[in-house]
Amino acid sequence: MRDRGSPQGRRVVLGITGGIAAYKAPELVRQLRAAGAEVRAVLSRSATRFVAPGALAAVGAELIDDEDTGMLHIDLARWADVVLIAPATAHLLARLAIGAADDLLTTLCLATEAPLCVAPAMNRVMWEHPATRANHAQLLGRGVLFVGPGQGPQACGENGPGRMSEPAEIVAFLERLWSETGVLRNIPALVTAGPTYEALDPARGFTNRSSGKMGYAIAAALAEQGAQVVLVSGPTALAAPPRVHRVLVTSAVEMREAVLAHRDGLRLFVGAAAVADYRPETISPQKLKKQADSLTITFVRNPDILAEVAQWQPRPFTVGFAAETEELESHARTKLEKKGLDLVIANPVGEPGAGFGEDQNRVTLIDRDRTVAWTAAPKTEIARRIVTEIIKRLPRNTHA
Ligand code: PMT
């Protein structure tokens, strides 16, 4: 098993105990996976009365066999970035309070150094019973994090405290925990994404087919790791990712101004935008009328934002993209060297399944020491892996 604390930061051991709310566990797993987490599920013996293990596997959880007699509890305890128990019965709280270790779940809870979150679920009278109150207080005192319980109608027909928090509330709790404990906690980062639009007249202009998906996925992946992300975006149809501050721009000149406005303290820059290298020398105030059979337009150079950022003193860790149609590696390496970048992500454009507008991409990572080609994958997955590679390379004082 991979050791705990690797940059991914979202490894969840999900303990499921025998409360009726366990039927919500597959939905909780689905939402955790959508939030970029890996989930290993440990079911108590009574939990299987309420949730079929196959339903958990079907939504992407890795089922852990409680009968394993090896060092599994230690392996899991070290793998986990968080141990979440949902639902957590009154009996489970009591066993945690006394430090029981009579099954895999309670044993790994004793062995782990990861945050322990519990989502209680029980009848309202059981929740308010002095024994449960005492266990709750004792566990709070030891730093156990409680999600809920909520108030409301209960499976037994009664109404009151003790209802397990909804999966979305539990995931939102972990998102907050991760953003406060993410590897890039509070590191200022800026990502450019999308195309630029270079106006010719009020009705026409020049742009490209960038959808913004790659840059938005990187911004989202950085925010997942707790970075303070500014996303400077050209025109796209995409919504801003959660916990990302988006600045919408149109032209390359505007994009540069937005980047400069966020220069102070910036520690990481990722240039994923397809920035036009040229713009029309003149923007006509009126719509150009059809006249001669041909039209000649003079273009002038746009600022090279990435190259400029890489020259800042002090400068952020600077990552560029390279959109190539041929000789991908050599062209990308030239960009790395000529612009003085820390890392270049090269991708082919003009072929199906990669580049502009696609949900997938196929990238090659190039830095001073090596070239690593990855196979095609969804841009969201590639973005998380790029962020992991960036985290490995960031100067040590940049980490939270
Ligand atoms: O947005 P999607 O539809 O998801 O498509 C993703 C993408 C193909 C646009 C993306 O993966 C990508 O390759 N982005 C860079 C596109 C580009 O402009 O590549 P380039 O090789 O022309 O530019 C090299 C680098 O310089 C890039 O980091 C670019 O952001 C930057 N640049 C370029 C020109 C300029 N005037 N200023 C810049 O900052």
Coordinates of C-alpha atoms and ligand atoms in Angstrom, one line a residue:
M1 CA 0.0 0.0 0.0
R2 CA 1.2 3.5 -0.7
D3 CA 2.3 5.3 2.4
R4 CA 0.1 7.9 4.0
G5 CA 0.4 11.5 3.3
S6 CA 1.5 11.3 -0.3
P7 CA 0.5 14.4 -2.1
Q8 CA -2.9 13.0 -3.2
G9 CA -4.1 13.7 0.3
R10 CA -7.6 12.2 -0.1
R11 CA -7.3 8.6 1.0
V12 CA -10.4 7.7 3.1
V13 CA -10.8 4.6 5.2
L14 CA -14.6 4.4 5.5
G15 CA -15.8 2.4 8.5
I16 CA -19.4 1.3 8.3
T17 CA -21.2 0.0 11.4
G18 CA -24.6 -1.7 11.9
G19 CA -27.1 1.2 11.9
I20 CA -30.0 1.5 9.5
A21 CA -28.3 4.6 8.0
A22 CA -25.7 2.2 6.5
Y23 CA -27.9 2.0 3.5
K24 CA -26.7 5.5 2.6
A25 CA -23.0 4.3 2.5
P26 CA -23.0 3.6 -1.3
E27 CA -24.2 7.2 -1.9
L28 CA -21.5 8.5 0.5
V29 CA -18.9 6.5 -1.4
R30 CA -20.1 7.8 -4.7
Q31 CA -19.8 11.4 -3.5
L32 CA -16.4 10.9 -1.9
R33 CA -15.1 9.4 -5.2
A34 CA -16.6 12.4 -7.1
A35 CA -14.6 14.6 -4.7
G36 CA -11.4 12.9 -5.8
A37 CA -11.0 10.6 -2.8
E38 CA -9.9 7.0 -2.9
V39 CA -12.1 4.9 -0.5
R40 CA -11.3 1.7 1.3
A41 CA -14.4 0.3 3.1
V42 CA -14.2 -1.6 6.4
L43 CA -17.6 -3.1 7.3
S44 CA -18.5 -4.2 10.9
R45 CA -20.1 -7.6 11.0
S46 CA -23.5 -6.1 11.7
A47 CA -23.2 -3.5 8.9
T48 CA -23.8 -6.2 6.2
R49 CA -27.3 -6.5 7.5
F50 CA -28.0 -3.0 6.1
V51 CA -25.7 -2.6 3.1
A52 CA -24.5 -5.1 0.5
P53 CA -20.7 -5.0 0.1
G54 CA -21.3 -5.3 -3.6
A55 CA -23.2 -2.0 -3.7
L56 CA -20.1 -0.3 -2.2
A57 CA -17.7 -1.9 -4.7
A58 CA -20.1 -0.9 -7.5
V59 CA -19.5 2.7 -6.7
G60 CA -15.8 2.4 -6.5
A61 CA -15.0 1.5 -2.9
E62 CA -12.3 -1.1 -2.3
L63 CA -13.6 -3.6 0.2
I64 CA -11.3 -4.6 3.0
D65 CA -11.6 -8.1 4.3
D66 CA -11.9 -7.9 8.1
E67 CA -10.8 -11.5 8.4
D68 CA -7.2 -10.6 7.3
T69 CA -5.0 -11.5 10.3
G70 CA -1.8 -9.8 9.0
M71 CA -0.7 -6.3 9.5
L72 CA -3.7 -5.0 7.6
H73 CA -4.8 -2.7 10.5
I74 CA -1.4 -1.0 10.4
D75 CA -1.3 -0.8 6.6
L76 CA -4.7 0.8 6.5
A77 CA -3.9 3.1 9.4
R78 CA -0.8 4.4 7.6
W79 CA -2.5 4.6 4.2
A80 CA -5.4 6.7 5.4
D81 CA -5.4 10.5 5.2
V82 CA -8.7 10.4 7.2
V83 CA -10.6 7.6 8.9
L84 CA -14.4 8.2 8.6
I85 CA -16.9 6.1 10.4
A86 CA -20.4 6.6 8.9
P87 CA -22.8 5.6 10.3
A88 CA -21.3 5.4 13.8
T89 CA -23.5 3.5 16.2
A90 CA -23.8 4.1 20.0
H91 CA -21.9 0.8 20.5
L92 CA -19.1 1.9 18.2
L93 CA -18.7 5.2 20.2
A94 CA -18.6 3.2 23.4
R95 CA -15.9 0.9 22.0
L96 CA -13.8 3.9 20.8
A97 CA -14.2 5.6 24.1
I98 CA -12.7 2.6 26.0
G99 CA -10.0 1.9 23.3
A100 CA -11.4 -1.5 22.3
A101 CA -9.5 -3.3 19.5
D102 CA -11.6 -6.3 19.0
D103 CA -12.0 -6.0 15.2
L104 CA -10.2 -4.4 12.2
L105 CA -12.1 -1.1 12.5
T106 CA -11.5 -0.4 16.1
T107 CA -7.9 -1.7 15.9
L108 CA -7.0 0.6 13.0
C109 CA -8.7 3.5 14.9
L110 CA -6.3 3.0 17.7
A111 CA -3.3 2.6 15.3
T112 CA -3.9 5.5 13.0
E113 CA -2.5 9.0 13.2
A114 CA -4.9 10.4 10.6
P115 CA -7.8 12.5 11.7
L116 CA -10.8 10.4 12.9
C117 CA -14.2 11.6 11.9
V118 CA -17.4 10.0 13.1
A119 CA -21.0 10.5 11.9
P120 CA -23.2 9.2 14.7
A121 CA -26.6 7.6 13.8
M122 CA -29.0 6.3 16.5
N123 CA -32.3 6.8 18.1
R124 CA -32.8 10.2 19.8
V125 CA -33.0 8.7 23.4
M126 CA -29.9 6.7 22.8
W127 CA -28.1 9.8 21.7
E128 CA -29.2 11.7 24.7
H129 CA -28.5 8.8 27.1
P130 CA -25.8 9.8 29.8
A131 CA -23.6 7.0 28.7
T132 CA -23.5 8.2 25.1
R133 CA -23.1 11.8 26.2
A134 CA -20.1 10.7 28.3
N135 CA -18.6 8.8 25.4
H136 CA -19.2 11.7 23.0
A137 CA -17.5 14.2 25.4
Q138 CA -14.6 11.9 26.0
L139 CA -14.0 11.4 22.2
L140 CA -14.3 15.1 21.6
G141 CA -11.7 15.6 24.2
R142 CA -9.4 13.3 22.3
G143 CA -9.8 15.3 19.1
V144 CA -12.3 13.0 17.4
L145 CA -14.2 15.0 14.8
F146 CA -18.0 14.7 14.8
V147 CA -20.1 15.2 11.8
G148 CA -23.6 15.6 13.1
P149 CA -25.8 14.0 14.1
G150 CA -28.7 15.9 12.6
Q151 CA -32.2 16.4 13.9
G152 CA -35.2 15.0 12.1
P153 CA -37.4 12.0 11.5
Q154 CA -35.8 8.7 12.4
A155 CA -36.2 5.2 11.0
C156 CA -37.9 4.1 14.2
G157 CA -40.6 6.7 13.5
E158 CA -39.5 9.1 16.2
N159 CA -38.2 12.6 15.6
G160 CA -35.2 14.3 17.2
P161 CA -31.4 14.3 17.4
G162 CA -29.4 11.2 16.3
R163 CA -30.1 11.2 12.5
M164 CA -26.9 10.6 10.5
S165 CA -25.8 13.7 8.5
E166 CA -26.5 13.4 4.8
P167 CA -23.7 12.2 2.6
A168 CA -23.3 15.7 1.0
E169 CA -22.9 17.2 4.5
I170 CA -20.2 14.6 5.4
V171 CA -18.3 15.2 2.2
A172 CA -18.5 19.0 2.7
F173 CA -17.1 18.5 6.1
L174 CA -14.1 16.5 4.7
E175 CA -13.6 19.1 1.9
R176 CA -13.2 21.8 4.6
L177 CA -10.9 19.5 6.6
W178 CA -8.8 18.9 3.4
S179 CA -8.7 22.5 2.5
E180 CA -7.3 23.3 5.9
T181 CA -5.0 20.4 5.9
G182 CA -4.3 20.0 2.2
V183 CA -0.6 19.8 1.2
L184 CA -0.9 23.2 -0.5
R185 CA -2.8 24.8 2.4
N186 CA -3.2 28.5 1.6
I187 CA -0.5 28.6 -1.0
P188 CA -1.3 31.4 -3.5
A189 CA -1.6 29.9 -7.0
L190 CA -2.7 31.3 -10.3
V191 CA -3.9 29.3 -13.4
T192 CA -4.7 30.8 -16.8
A193 CA -7.2 28.8 -18.8
G194 CA -9.3 29.0 -21.9
P195 CA -8.8 30.9 -25.2
T196 CA -8.2 34.6 -25.7
Y197 CA -10.4 36.5 -28.1
E198 CA -8.6 39.2 -30.2
A199 CA -11.1 41.6 -31.6
L200 CA -11.0 42.9 -35.2
D201 CA -14.1 45.0 -34.9
P202 CA -17.2 45.1 -32.6
A203 CA -18.6 42.0 -34.4
R204 CA -15.6 39.8 -35.2
G205 CA -12.4 38.6 -33.8
F206 CA -9.8 35.8 -33.7
T207 CA -9.8 33.0 -31.1
N208 CA -9.1 29.3 -30.8
R209 CA -10.9 26.1 -29.8
S210 CA -9.8 26.0 -26.2
S211 CA -12.7 25.1 -23.9
G212 CA -10.9 25.8 -20.7
K213 CA -11.4 22.2 -19.4
M214 CA -7.7 21.5 -18.8
G215 CA -7.0 24.7 -16.9
Y216 CA -10.2 24.5 -14.9
A217 CA -9.4 21.0 -13.9
I218 CA -6.0 22.1 -12.7
A219 CA -7.5 25.0 -10.8
A220 CA -10.0 22.6 -9.1
A221 CA -7.2 20.0 -8.3
L222 CA -5.1 22.8 -6.7
A223 CA -8.1 24.0 -4.6
E224 CA -8.7 20.4 -3.5
Q225 CA -5.2 20.5 -2.0
G226 CA -6.0 23.7 -0.1
A227 CA -4.2 26.2 -2.4
Q228 CA -5.6 29.7 -2.7
V229 CA -6.4 29.6 -6.4
V230 CA -7.0 32.5 -8.8
L231 CA -8.2 31.3 -12.2
V232 CA -7.8 33.9 -15.0
S233 CA -10.0 32.6 -17.7
G234 CA -10.7 33.5 -21.3
P235 CA -14.2 33.2 -22.6
T236 CA -15.6 29.7 -21.8
A237 CA -18.9 28.0 -21.1
L238 CA -17.6 26.5 -17.9
A239 CA -18.6 27.3 -14.3
A240 CA -15.9 28.3 -11.9
P241 CA -14.7 25.3 -9.8
P242 CA -15.6 25.4 -6.1
R243 CA -13.2 27.4 -3.8
V244 CA -11.6 29.1 -6.8
H245 CA -11.6 32.8 -7.4
R246 CA -12.2 33.3 -11.1
V247 CA -11.3 36.5 -13.1
L248 CA -12.9 36.5 -16.6
V249 CA -11.0 38.2 -19.4
T250 CA -11.2 38.4 -23.1
S251 CA -7.9 39.3 -24.8
A252 CA -4.3 38.4 -24.1
V253 CA -3.6 42.0 -23.0
E254 CA -6.4 41.7 -20.5
M255 CA -5.2 38.3 -19.4
R256 CA -1.7 39.7 -18.7
E257 CA -3.2 42.6 -16.7
A258 CA -5.2 40.1 -14.6
V259 CA -2.1 38.0 -14.0
L260 CA 0.0 41.1 -13.0
A261 CA -2.7 42.2 -10.6
H262 CA -2.2 38.9 -8.6
R263 CA 1.6 38.9 -8.7
D264 CA 2.3 39.7 -5.0
G265 CA 3.1 36.6 -3.0
L266 CA 2.3 34.3 -5.9
R267 CA 4.0 30.9 -5.3
L268 CA 2.7 28.9 -8.2
F269 CA 1.8 29.8 -11.8
V270 CA 0.3 27.4 -14.3
G271 CA -0.2 28.7 -17.9
A272 CA -2.9 26.4 -19.3
A273 CA -4.5 29.1 -21.5
A274 CA -4.3 29.1 -25.2
V275 CA -3.2 32.7 -25.4
A276 CA -3.1 34.2 -28.9
D277 CA 0.4 35.2 -29.9
Y278 CA -0.8 38.0 -32.1
R279 CA -3.8 40.4 -32.3
P280 CA -5.0 42.7 -35.0
E281 CA -2.9 45.9 -35.0
T282 CA -6.1 47.9 -35.3
I283 CA -9.5 47.3 -33.8
S284 CA -12.0 49.0 -36.0
P285 CA -14.6 50.9 -34.0
Q286 CA -17.2 50.0 -36.6
K287 CA -18.0 46.7 -38.2
L288 CA -15.9 46.3 -41.3
K289 CA -17.9 46.3 -44.5
K290 CA -17.3 43.9 -47.4
Q291 CA -15.4 45.8 -50.0
A292 CA -12.5 44.5 -52.1
D293 CA -12.2 40.7 -52.9
S294 CA -9.5 40.3 -50.3
L295 CA -8.8 41.8 -46.9
T296 CA -5.3 42.3 -45.5
I297 CA -5.0 42.5 -41.7
T298 CA -1.8 43.4 -39.9
F299 CA -1.2 41.5 -36.7
V300 CA 1.1 42.6 -33.9
R301 CA 2.7 40.4 -31.2
N302 CA 0.8 39.9 -27.9
P303 CA 2.7 39.8 -24.6
D304 CA 4.1 36.3 -23.8
I305 CA 2.5 36.1 -20.3
L306 CA 4.3 32.8 -19.3
A307 CA 7.7 34.0 -20.4
E308 CA 7.2 37.3 -18.5
V309 CA 6.1 35.4 -15.3
A310 CA 9.1 33.2 -15.5
Q311 CA 11.4 36.3 -15.5
W312 CA 9.8 37.8 -12.3
Q313 CA 12.1 38.3 -9.3
P314 CA 11.1 36.5 -7.1
R315 CA 9.2 34.3 -9.3
P316 CA 6.6 31.6 -8.6
F317 CA 7.1 27.9 -9.5
T318 CA 6.3 28.3 -13.2
V319 CA 4.5 25.6 -15.2
G320 CA 3.7 26.0 -18.9
F321 CA 1.8 24.0 -21.4
A322 CA 2.9 23.3 -25.0
A323 CA 0.3 22.7 -27.7
E324 CA 2.1 21.0 -30.5
T325 CA 1.2 19.3 -33.8
E326 CA 4.6 17.8 -34.4
E327 CA 8.0 17.1 -32.7
L328 CA 6.1 17.5 -29.4
E329 CA 9.0 16.7 -27.1
S330 CA 11.6 18.8 -28.7
H331 CA 9.4 21.8 -29.2
A332 CA 8.2 21.6 -25.6
R333 CA 11.7 21.2 -24.3
T334 CA 12.7 24.3 -26.3
K335 CA 10.0 26.2 -24.5
L336 CA 11.1 25.0 -21.1
E337 CA 14.7 26.1 -21.8
K338 CA 14.0 29.3 -23.7
K339 CA 11.4 30.6 -21.2
G340 CA 13.2 29.3 -18.1
L341 CA 10.3 27.2 -16.9
D342 CA 10.2 24.7 -14.1
L343 CA 7.9 22.2 -15.8
V344 CA 6.2 22.0 -19.2
I345 CA 3.1 19.9 -19.9
A346 CA 3.1 19.1 -23.6
N347 CA 0.0 17.9 -25.4
P348 CA -0.8 17.2 -29.0
V349 CA -3.5 19.4 -30.6
G350 CA -5.4 18.6 -33.7
E351 CA -5.8 14.9 -33.0
P352 CA -8.9 13.2 -31.6
G353 CA -8.9 12.4 -27.9
A354 CA -6.4 15.1 -26.8
G355 CA -6.1 18.8 -26.7
F356 CA -8.7 21.4 -27.5
G357 CA -12.2 20.8 -26.2
E358 CA -11.7 17.1 -25.4
D359 CA -12.6 15.6 -22.0
Q360 CA -9.5 13.5 -22.3
N361 CA -5.9 14.5 -22.9
R362 CA -2.6 12.8 -23.5
V363 CA 0.3 14.7 -21.9
T364 CA 4.0 14.5 -21.6
L365 CA 5.8 16.1 -18.6
I366 CA 9.1 17.7 -19.4
D367 CA 11.5 19.2 -16.8
R368 CA 15.2 19.8 -16.8
D369 CA 15.9 16.2 -15.9
R370 CA 13.4 14.0 -17.6
T371 CA 10.6 13.4 -20.0
V372 CA 7.6 11.3 -18.9
A373 CA 4.8 10.5 -21.3
W374 CA 1.5 9.5 -19.7
T375 CA -1.2 7.6 -21.5
A376 CA -4.5 9.3 -22.3
A377 CA -6.9 9.9 -19.4
P378 CA -9.7 12.2 -18.4
K379 CA -8.5 15.8 -17.9
T380 CA -9.7 15.8 -14.3
E381 CA -7.5 12.8 -13.5
I382 CA -4.6 14.2 -15.4
A383 CA -5.0 17.5 -13.5
R384 CA -4.8 15.7 -10.2
R385 CA -1.7 13.9 -11.3
I386 CA -0.1 17.1 -12.6
V387 CA -0.8 18.7 -9.2
T388 CA 0.8 15.8 -7.5
E389 CA 3.9 16.2 -9.7
I390 CA 4.0 19.9 -9.0
I391 CA 3.8 19.3 -5.2
K392 CA 6.8 16.9 -5.5
R393 CA 8.8 19.6 -7.2
L394 CA 7.8 22.7 -5.3
P395 CA 10.6 24.2 -3.2
R396 CA 10.2 22.8 0.4
N397 CA 9.3 26.2 1.8
T398 CA 6.4 26.4 -0.5
H399 CA 4.5 23.5 1.1
A400 CA 2.1 24.3 3.8
Ligands
PMT1 O1 -8.9 24.3 -22.8 P1 -9.0 22.9 -23.3 O2 -10.1 22.7 -24.4 O3 -9.1 21.9 -22.2 O4 -7.6 22.5 -24.2 C1 -6.5 22.5 -23.3 C2 -5.3 23.1 -24.1 C3 -5.0 22.3 -25.3 C4 -5.6 24.5 -24.5 C5 -4.1 23.1 -23.1 O5 -3.8 21.8 -22.7 C6 -2.9 23.7 -23.7 O6 -2.1 23.1 -24.4 N1 -2.7 25.0 -23.4 C7 -1.6 25.8 -24.0 C8 -2.0 26.2 -25.3 C9 -1.0 27.1 -25.9 O7 -1.2 28.3 -26.1 O8 0.2 26.4 -26.1 P2 1.5 27.2 -26.7 O9 2.4 26.1 -27.0 O10 1.0 28.1 -27.9 O11 1.9 28.2 -25.5 C10 2.9 27.8 -24.7 C11 2.7 28.3 -23.3 O12 2.8 29.8 -23.3 C12 1.4 28.0 -22.7 O13 1.5 27.8 -21.3 C13 0.6 29.3 -22.9 O14 -0.4 29.5 -21.8 C14 1.7 30.4 -22.8 N2 1.5 31.6 -23.5 C15 1.4 31.5 -24.9 C16 1.3 32.7 -25.6 C17 1.2 33.9 -24.9 N3 1.1 35.1 -25.6 N4 1.3 33.9 -23.6 C18 1.4 32.8 -22.9 O15 1.4 32.8 -21.7

